[in-house]
Amino acid sequence: MAPEAEGSETELSTPVDNDTLDATVSPDDEPTVSLVEIEPGLAVLFADQPPVGLDVIPFEMMSPHANQGLTDKLSMASGIGNLAAQSAQGATTVQGLVRLAPETLKVLKTAQPMTSGGWNLGALVGSNGKIVNLVRWAPATGAQAASILTALGPAAALLALQVQLASISRRLDENVQLTRDVLRALHEDQWTTLLGLHETTLRAVREAQAAGGVNDHVFASIATRDADLRKQRHLFTSLVRRHIKALDTDGQSRRTYVQKNVDQMLADAHGMLMAEWSWYRFQVLRAGHISRDEANAAENEGLLAELVAETQREHARAMEDVADLLSGLERQCRLIAELPAEFSLPFTAKRQDIRDAVAMAEALAERVSALRNRVHRQPAPLDPPLTVFAEAVPDEVLRILRWVVPGEEPLLAIADVNLDRLVGEDAYLGVTPARLFISAQSSVRKQGTIEREFPLTDVRYVRFRERDKRGPVLDIITVDENIRLTFDDWAGKGQGLDDTHRLANLLAAAMEIPETERRTDPLLSGGLSTDRANTRQVIARDA
C-alpha cells in the first residue's frame, strides 16, 4: 500500500499487480504520475493532468512569476523536466500539492515497495479497484527528495506553510465547542481579543485565496496586529508550560492537580491553539506578501528564508507543547475514571464530569493530531504474555496500569508478590522492555500510582531460590538497592513454580555490569588469575 489523499476515491498501492491493471495501462509503461514528498504528509504532484479523485491543492499566495520559478525548480530538481523532454507525451507539469493520510504514511514507512533510480514505484487505484496510473514516489526521508529540498531552499518550506492553511478544517465537534465555552468563561478578559485575532487572520487567508495572492489590500488588514498576536501567544504558551511542569511530578501530585485544574487546563490548551494558529496564519500571510515583491526578490530571499525557518521552528515547538499537555491530561482523566469512586473524587459532585473531561481532552488531542498530520494514539490495552498469579490477573488492575505504565511500553510480565518487610505487604512486580516496577497493590488499585521503578539497565544480579513448603524468593540487585520479594505457597509447585522461574529468567536476561563499574586488582591478575581458573575447572570436574 502507498499514499492516499485524504477524502479521495483514488489511492496508491504497491507493488503493481497485473491482474488489477486497467486495459489502458501497461505494466511496462513509464509512470505518468510522480509524487515528491517535501515533508512527511505533503507531496508535490507532477502529472500531465490531475488524476481523477485526488484532492490537489494549487499553489497560492505567490506571484505568477514566483509560481513559475518554483515550478521550474521543482521540475528540474526532481528530474521530471528532463524526463518529460525526452517523452513523446509532452511536458509533465507541477499540478499542485497533495495531502497524504497519516495512516498511509505509516504503511509506507514499513513497507518495502519496488524501487528504481531512487524512486519507489506504485500505482493509482480507482474506485473500481483497477490501476489507472503508474506512479513514482520519492519519500521525504529519501535521497531523491532531499536533493529536491536543497535545490528549492526556503520555497519548499513556504509551500508547506501554505498547504497547512489550505487543509485546516474549521469544523468544531460538540466536545471541542465545550472546551471553547470553558475558555470563554475562564478567560473572559482575553476572549474578545483572542477571538478577534482568530477571525481577522482567518478572513485574511480567505481573501488571499480568493485574490490568488497576498496583495497590499489583503495584508493591510493584519499588518499592525503582530504585537497583539505575539502577546496572546506568549500568554497561553506560558500557561500551557506551567501545566506541563505540574504534570511532571509523582502520580499522586499529578492526579490531585488535574482534579483541581482540569477546566483551566482545557481552556488554556484551547486558547493556545487559537493564539498559535492566529500567529501562524499571520506569518504565512507575511511570507506570501514578501514573495510578491519581485522588484527586490534577490535581497528578500534571505529574509524569506529566515522568516520561514523561524516560523516552522517556533510553531513545531508550540504544537509539541500543547500535544504533550493534552496527552498527559487525557491519560490522567482516563486513569481517574478507572479508580474506585471514593479514591477518585470527581471534579464536582457528579461522577460523570470525569467522563466529560475525558471526552473534551480526547477531542482536543485529536484536533491537535490532525493539525500536525498525525494519528491520535492511545496506549493499547495491556495483555502481558507472562502473568504470575494464583488465578487470572484482575481486569481492573490492567485497566489502571494501562494509563500508569510510562510511554507506550508493552507490559511483558506482571506478578503477584510480597514485599519482604517486617510487616509484609502484597505488591505487584511488572516488567516492560525498558524497566521494572514494584508497587503495593493498594497503591495501584486505589490511587493509580507506581511506587518504585528501575531501568532494566540498573539490574546487576538476579537470584531465584526455592523453599520447602513455601513459595520461592526472588532477589533483585540493582545499582543502588537490594530488593527481596517472596511468593505465596501457590508459586512453589506446578505451573506457579514454572511461571516464577520464567519471571526470574526474564529479569536475569537484563543483568549486566557496565565497563565503568568493573574493577581490577593485582591479586586477581597474572598467575593468580590463572591458578584461580584452574581451581574452578577442577571443582567443576569433581562435581
mmCIF file of C-alpha atoms in Angstrom, residues 39 63 81 99 114 139 235 258 292 300 316 384 467 473 480 525:
data_model
loop_
_atom_site.group_PDB
_atom_site.id
_atom_site.type_symbol
_atom_site.label_atom_id
_atom_site.label_comp_id
_atom_site.label_asym_id
_atom_site.label_seq_id
_atom_site.Cartn_x
_atom_site.Cartn_y
_atom_site.Cartn_z
ATOM 1 C CA GLU A 39 7.779 16.979 4.207
ATOM 2 C CA SER A 63 3.012 35.945 -7.661
ATOM 3 C CA GLY A 81 11.549 18.116 -16.601
ATOM 4 C CA ARG A 99 -2.026 15.985 1.412
ATOM 5 C CA MET A 114 9.686 -1.760 -5.649
ATOM 6 C CA PRO A 139 9.563 9.923 0.293
ATOM 7 C CA LEU A 235 0.361 34.354 27.429
ATOM 8 C CA VAL A 258 -5.757 17.508 37.370
ATOM 9 C CA ARG A 292 5.235 39.099 -4.209
ATOM 10 C CA ASN A 300 14.272 39.343 0.088
ATOM 11 C CA ALA A 316 6.583 22.956 15.817
ATOM 12 C CA PRO A 384 1.163 -9.291 29.248
ATOM 13 C CA ARG A 467 11.971 -23.062 49.618
ATOM 14 C CA VAL A 473 12.285 -15.996 46.940
ATOM 15 C CA ASP A 480 21.570 1.206 44.496
ATOM 16 C CA SER A 525 45.612 -10.796 37.772
#
